[in-house]
PDB file of C-alpha atoms in Angstrom:
ATOM      1  CA  UNK C   1       6.601  53.739  11.205  1.00  0.00           C
ATOM      2  CA  UNK C   2       7.134  56.029   8.470  1.00  0.00           C
ATOM      3  CA  UNK C   3      10.566  58.133  10.538  1.00  0.00           C
ATOM      4  CA  UNK C   4      12.454  61.225   8.024  1.00  0.00           C
ATOM      5  CA  UNK C   5      15.540  58.840   9.459  1.00  0.00           C
ATOM      6  CA  UNK C   6      16.757  55.794  11.165  1.00  0.00           C
ATOM      7  CA  UNK C   7      19.826  56.385  11.738  1.00  0.00           C
ATOM      8  CA  UNK C   8      21.809  52.449  12.238  1.00  0.00           C
ATOM      9  CA  UNK C   9      25.125  52.028  12.630  1.00  0.00           C
ATOM     10  CA  UNK C  10      27.100  48.986  12.276  1.00  0.00           C
ATOM     11  CA  UNK C  11      28.960  48.985  15.455  1.00  0.00           C
ATOM     12  CA  UNK C  12      29.356  49.553  17.775  1.00  0.00           C
ATOM     13  CA  UNK C  13      27.785  45.553  17.388  1.00  0.00           C
ATOM     14  CA  UNK C  14      26.404  42.983  20.334  1.00  0.00           C
ATOM     15  CA  UNK C  15      26.442  39.458  18.624  1.00  0.00           C
ATOM     16  CA  UNK C  16      25.670  37.637  21.958  1.00  0.00           C
ATOM     17  CA  UNK C  17      22.030  38.579  22.322  1.00  0.00           C
ATOM     18  CA  UNK C  18      19.277  36.747  23.010  1.00  0.00           C
ATOM     19  CA  UNK C  19      17.385  35.405  19.526  1.00  0.00           C
ATOM     20  CA  UNK C  20      19.636  38.419  18.278  1.00  0.00           C
ATOM     21  CA  UNK C  21      17.643  41.077  19.791  1.00  0.00           C
ATOM     22  CA  UNK C  22      19.167  44.135  19.918  1.00  0.00           C
ATOM     23  CA  UNK C  23      22.508  44.049  18.190  1.00  0.00           C
ATOM     24  CA  UNK C  24      23.048  47.604  16.689  1.00  0.00           C
ATOM     25  CA  UNK C  25      21.708  51.006  18.075  1.00  0.00           C
ATOM     26  CA  UNK C  26      18.367  51.622  16.408  1.00  0.00           C
ATOM     27  CA  UNK C  27      17.203  55.136  16.015  1.00  0.00           C
ATOM     28  CA  UNK C  28      13.492  56.614  14.374  1.00  0.00           C
ATOM     29  CA  UNK C  29      13.682  60.475  13.809  1.00  0.00           C
ATOM     30  CA  UNK C  30      10.985  62.435  12.808  1.00  0.00           C
ATOM     31  CA  UNK C  31       7.641  61.110  11.554  1.00  0.00           C
ATOM     32  CA  UNK C  32       4.030  60.386  13.424  1.00  0.00           C
ATOM     33  CA  UNK C  33       5.708  57.814  15.344  1.00  0.00           C
ATOM     34  CA  UNK C  34       8.112  59.948  17.498  1.00  0.00           C
ATOM     35  CA  UNK C  35       5.451  63.456  17.795  1.00  0.00           C
ATOM     36  CA  UNK C  36       5.499  62.808  22.201  1.00  0.00           C
ATOM     37  CA  UNK C  37       9.250  62.831  21.822  1.00  0.00           C
ATOM     38  CA  UNK C  38      11.014  65.597  22.505  1.00  0.00           C
ATOM     39  CA  UNK C  39      13.947  65.391  20.695  1.00  0.00           C
ATOM     40  CA  UNK C  40      11.771  63.845  18.023  1.00  0.00           C
ATOM     41  CA  UNK C  41      13.575  60.940  17.958  1.00  0.00           C
ATOM     42  CA  UNK C  42      13.361  57.028  19.989  1.00  0.00           C
ATOM     43  CA  UNK C  43      14.241  54.235  19.319  1.00  0.00           C
ATOM     44  CA  UNK C  44      10.716  52.275  18.370  1.00  0.00           C
ATOM     45  CA  UNK C  45       9.970  55.400  15.424  1.00  0.00           C
ATOM     46  CA  UNK C  46      12.950  53.538  13.601  1.00  0.00           C
ATOM     47  CA  UNK C  47      12.667  50.354  11.243  1.00  0.00           C
ATOM     48  CA  UNK C  48      12.659  46.961  11.443  1.00  0.00           C
ATOM     49  CA  UNK C  49      12.895  46.854  15.999  1.00  0.00           C
ATOM     50  CA  UNK C  50      13.436  44.151  17.782  1.00  0.00           C
ATOM     51  CA  UNK C  51      12.421  42.334  20.770  1.00  0.00           C
ATOM     52  CA  UNK C  52       8.950  42.199  19.721  1.00  0.00           C
ATOM     53  CA  UNK C  53       8.399  46.121  19.063  1.00  0.00           C
ATOM     54  CA  UNK C  54       5.033  47.088  18.697  1.00  0.00           C
ATOM     55  CA  UNK C  55       5.104  48.662  16.165  1.00  0.00           C
ATOM     56  CA  UNK C  56       4.313  51.746  16.151  1.00  0.00           C
ATOM     57  CA  UNK C  57       4.800  53.825  18.842  1.00  0.00           C
ATOM     58  CA  UNK C  58       1.455  55.048  20.122  1.00  0.00           C
ATOM     59  CA  UNK C  59      -0.336  56.392  23.348  1.00  0.00           C
ATOM     60  CA  UNK C  60      -3.906  56.711  23.774  1.00  0.00           C
ATOM     61  CA  UNK C  61      -5.081  60.393  23.259  1.00  0.00           C
ATOM     62  CA  UNK C  62      -7.437  61.168  25.225  1.00  0.00           C
ATOM     63  CA  UNK C  63     -10.348  59.350  27.706  1.00  0.00           C
ATOM     64  CA  UNK C  64     -14.148  59.192  28.229  1.00  0.00           C
ATOM     65  CA  UNK C  65     -15.217  58.180  32.247  1.00  0.00           C
ATOM     66  CA  UNK C  66     -19.121  57.695  33.324  1.00  0.00           C
ATOM     67  CA  UNK C  67     -20.126  59.302  36.750  1.00  0.00           C
ATOM     68  CA  UNK C  68     -20.468  55.872  37.871  1.00  0.00           C
ATOM     69  CA  UNK C  69     -17.638  54.919  37.786  1.00  0.00           C
ATOM     70  CA  UNK C  70     -15.268  55.330  41.658  1.00  0.00           C
ATOM     71  CA  UNK C  71     -12.825  57.073  39.974  1.00  0.00           C
ATOM     72  CA  UNK C  72     -14.585  60.581  39.823  1.00  0.00           C
ATOM     73  CA  UNK C  73     -16.599  60.824  42.593  1.00  0.00           C
ATOM     74  CA  UNK C  74     -18.013  64.116  41.895  1.00  0.00           C
ATOM     75  CA  UNK C  75     -18.334  64.470  38.810  1.00  0.00           C
ATOM     76  CA  UNK C  76     -22.686  65.157  38.407  1.00  0.00           C
ATOM     77  CA  UNK C  77     -21.554  67.713  40.640  1.00  0.00           C
ATOM     78  CA  UNK C  78     -18.602  69.332  38.805  1.00  0.00           C
ATOM     79  CA  UNK C  79     -18.634  73.603  39.091  1.00  0.00           C
ATOM     80  CA  UNK C  80     -15.064  74.517  38.126  1.00  0.00           C
ATOM     81  CA  UNK C  81     -15.054  73.208  34.555  1.00  0.00           C
ATOM     82  CA  UNK C  82     -16.480  74.342  31.543  1.00  0.00           C
ATOM     83  CA  UNK C  83     -16.935  72.421  28.654  1.00  0.00           C
ATOM     84  CA  UNK C  84     -14.000  72.601  26.359  1.00  0.00           C
ATOM     85  CA  UNK C  85     -11.785  74.377  29.569  1.00  0.00           C
ATOM     86  CA  UNK C  86      -8.339  73.523  29.355  1.00  0.00           C
ATOM     87  CA  UNK C  87      -7.441  71.811  32.354  1.00  0.00           C
ATOM     88  CA  UNK C  88      -3.838  71.507  34.625  1.00  0.00           C
ATOM     89  CA  UNK C  89      -5.050  68.134  35.232  1.00  0.00           C
ATOM     90  CA  UNK C  90      -2.848  65.246  35.190  1.00  0.00           C
ATOM     91  CA  UNK C  91      -4.558  61.567  34.401  1.00  0.00           C
ATOM     92  CA  UNK C  92      -1.880  58.580  35.414  1.00  0.00           C
ATOM     93  CA  UNK C  93      -2.865  55.139  34.052  1.00  0.00           C
ATOM     94  CA  UNK C  94      -0.821  51.741  33.750  1.00  0.00           C
ATOM     95  CA  UNK C  95      -0.690  50.719  30.319  1.00  0.00           C
ATOM     96  CA  UNK C  96      -2.772  47.572  29.404  1.00  0.00           C
ATOM     97  CA  UNK C  97      -0.361  44.129  30.549  1.00  0.00           C
ATOM     98  CA  UNK C  98       0.892  46.577  33.027  1.00  0.00           C
ATOM     99  CA  UNK C  99       4.171  47.123  31.336  1.00  0.00           C
ATOM    100  CA  UNK C 100       4.774  51.065  32.593  1.00  0.00           C
ATOM    101  CA  UNK C 101       2.372  53.621  33.385  1.00  0.00           C
ATOM    102  CA  UNK C 102       1.802  57.136  31.810  1.00  0.00           C
ATOM    103  CA  UNK C 103       1.270  60.291  33.298  1.00  0.00           C
ATOM    104  CA  UNK C 104      -1.095  63.276  30.842  1.00  0.00           C
ATOM    105  CA  UNK C 105      -1.279  66.321  30.918  1.00  0.00           C
ATOM    106  CA  UNK C 106      -5.297  66.547  30.327  1.00  0.00           C
ATOM    107  CA  UNK C 107      -5.422  69.710  27.478  1.00  0.00           C
ATOM    108  CA  UNK C 108      -8.947  70.210  27.536  1.00  0.00           C
ATOM    109  CA  UNK C 109     -12.141  69.010  29.693  1.00  0.00           C
ATOM    110  CA  UNK C 110     -14.934  68.580  28.567  1.00  0.00           C
ATOM    111  CA  UNK C 111     -18.358  67.372  30.850  1.00  0.00           C
ATOM    112  CA  UNK C 112     -21.910  65.990  29.448  1.00  0.00           C
ATOM    113  CA  UNK C 113     -24.150  66.742  32.301  1.00  0.00           C
ATOM    114  CA  UNK C 114     -26.662  64.835  30.675  1.00  0.00           C
ATOM    115  CA  UNK C 115     -25.002  61.504  30.321  1.00  0.00           C
ATOM    116  CA  UNK C 116     -22.190  62.076  33.261  1.00  0.00           C
ATOM    117  CA  UNK C 117     -19.599  61.648  31.408  1.00  0.00           C
ATOM    118  CA  UNK C 118     -15.802  63.217  30.866  1.00  0.00           C
ATOM    119  CA  UNK C 119     -14.203  63.200  27.942  1.00  0.00           C
ATOM    120  CA  UNK C 120     -10.514  63.990  28.641  1.00  0.00           C
ATOM    121  CA  UNK C 121      -8.240  65.348  26.259  1.00  0.00           C
ATOM    122  CA  UNK C 122      -5.031  64.604  26.165  1.00  0.00           C
ATOM    123  CA  UNK C 123      -1.638  67.173  25.230  1.00  0.00           C
ATOM    124  CA  UNK C 124       0.243  65.727  22.965  1.00  0.00           C
ATOM    125  CA  UNK C 125       3.277  67.800  23.930  1.00  0.00           C
ATOM    126  CA  UNK C 126       3.516  67.428  27.304  1.00  0.00           C
ATOM    127  CA  UNK C 127       3.690  63.619  28.349  1.00  0.00           C
ATOM    128  CA  UNK C 128       2.202  60.030  27.985  1.00  0.00           C
ATOM    129  CA  UNK C 129       5.772  59.061  26.536  1.00  0.00           C
ATOM    130  CA  UNK C 130       6.874  57.557  29.266  1.00  0.00           C
ATOM    131  CA  UNK C 131       7.965  53.783  28.738  1.00  0.00           C
ATOM    132  CA  UNK C 132       9.008  54.438  25.085  1.00  0.00           C
ATOM    133  CA  UNK C 133       6.774  51.411  24.177  1.00  0.00           C
ATOM    134  CA  UNK C 134       4.071  52.793  23.672  1.00  0.00           C
ATOM    135  CA  UNK C 135       0.468  51.159  23.051  1.00  0.00           C
ATOM    136  CA  UNK C 136      -2.782  52.220  22.330  1.00  0.00           C
ATOM    137  CA  UNK C 137      -4.856  50.903  25.691  1.00  0.00           C
ATOM    138  CA  UNK C 138      -4.383  52.512  29.389  1.00  0.00           C
ATOM    139  CA  UNK C 139      -5.723  49.978  32.562  1.00  0.00           C
ATOM    140  CA  UNK C 140      -6.493  51.669  35.800  1.00  0.00           C
ATOM    141  CA  UNK C 141      -5.870  55.013  36.723  1.00  0.00           C
ATOM    142  CA  UNK C 142      -6.207  58.115  39.020  1.00  0.00           C
ATOM    143  CA  UNK C 143      -6.221  61.985  37.807  1.00  0.00           C
ATOM    144  CA  UNK C 144      -4.452  64.410  40.003  1.00  0.00           C
ATOM    145  CA  UNK C 145      -5.524  68.115  40.149  1.00  0.00           C
ATOM    146  CA  UNK C 146      -9.014  68.715  40.265  1.00  0.00           C
ATOM    147  CA  UNK C 147     -10.783  71.527  42.187  1.00  0.00           C
ATOM    148  CA  UNK C 148     -14.092  68.829  42.682  1.00  0.00           C
ATOM    149  CA  UNK C 149     -12.834  66.063  43.483  1.00  0.00           C
ATOM    150  CA  UNK C 150     -10.800  67.878  46.637  1.00  0.00           C
ATOM    151  CA  UNK C 151     -12.381  66.171  49.183  1.00  0.00           C
ATOM    152  CA  UNK C 152     -10.114  64.285  51.727  1.00  0.00           C
ATOM    153  CA  UNK C 153      -7.285  65.069  53.944  1.00  0.00           C
ATOM    154  CA  UNK C 154      -3.959  64.959  52.820  1.00  0.00           C
ATOM    155  CA  UNK C 155      -5.235  66.485  48.862  1.00  0.00           C
ATOM    156  CA  UNK C 156      -4.479  69.917  47.668  1.00  0.00           C
ATOM    157  CA  UNK C 157      -5.035  70.995  44.254  1.00  0.00           C
ATOM    158  CA  UNK C 158      -2.777  73.558  43.210  1.00  0.00           C
ATOM    159  CA  UNK C 159      -4.202  76.671  40.203  1.00  0.00           C
ATOM    160  CA  UNK C 160      -1.337  77.971  37.779  1.00  0.00           C
ATOM    161  CA  UNK C 161      -2.971  80.440  36.895  1.00  0.00           C
ATOM    162  CA  UNK C 162      -3.081  82.400  40.177  1.00  0.00           C
ATOM    163  CA  UNK C 163      -1.074  80.433  41.929  1.00  0.00           C
ATOM    164  CA  UNK C 164      -2.610  79.889  44.514  1.00  0.00           C
ATOM    165  CA  UNK C 165      -2.679  76.442  46.742  1.00  0.00           C
ATOM    166  CA  UNK C 166      -6.324  74.828  48.006  1.00  0.00           C
ATOM    167  CA  UNK C 167      -5.120  72.179  50.633  1.00  0.00           C
ATOM    168  CA  UNK C 168      -7.781  69.462  52.142  1.00  0.00           C
ATOM    169  CA  UNK C 169      -4.884  69.693  55.784  1.00  0.00           C
ATOM    170  CA  UNK C 170      -4.757  66.503  57.665  1.00  0.00           C
ATOM    171  CA  UNK C 171      -5.084  67.512  61.390  1.00  0.00           C
ATOM    172  CA  UNK C 172      -5.054  65.170  64.129  1.00  0.00           C
ATOM    173  CA  UNK C 173      -6.067  68.187  65.888  1.00  0.00           C
ATOM    174  CA  UNK C 174     -10.215  70.499  66.000  1.00  0.00           C
ATOM    175  CA  UNK C 175      -9.882  72.469  63.213  1.00  0.00           C
ATOM    176  CA  UNK C 176     -12.480  76.045  62.308  1.00  0.00           C
ATOM    177  CA  UNK C 177     -12.096  75.053  59.152  1.00  0.00           C
ATOM    178  CA  UNK C 178     -11.382  71.741  56.916  1.00  0.00           C
ATOM    179  CA  UNK C 179      -9.991  73.374  53.959  1.00  0.00           C
ATOM    180  CA  UNK C 180      -7.447  76.391  53.810  1.00  0.00           C
ATOM    181  CA  UNK C 181      -5.796  77.963  50.565  1.00  0.00           C
ATOM    182  CA  UNK C 182      -2.307  80.004  50.289  1.00  0.00           C
ATOM    183  CA  UNK C 183      -0.757  81.968  46.744  1.00  0.00           C
TER     184      UNK C 183
END
């Protein structure tokens, strides 16, 4: 965990807890564990955490998926993302064991067309700290705000550079266009 400092005041003291867990307040400040938090501090980053603490706080820093994965149905035909491109996409993933879910801002995107895989590098500064307990593995996931995945009524993509909103309208009446954009 290696915090720069562990704040652990002796009071208040709760001496009525199950297995003597969580009797005093603890906070690990600084160090590698707290890099994802603002301010740079968290309970699970303190030394000697209780209650089944997983050790140092950790979270995935990216993921690689195959084009055969249902989550990226149009990967083989992506045309709006170049390798190394910064993205406005957000990946939502359950933590292994489903204790909570994360939301990661995608910092960079890499597409290997020959292997039909995509690698998403997550921002270490924005997102990934939900649930505060951490873990190294995710389970089911979804991604939002990828223009090339806009393929169904009710979906949208927001381009933060141009402030354009691309919307696939959920019309009940026939329309000459199934998508639109506005600023």
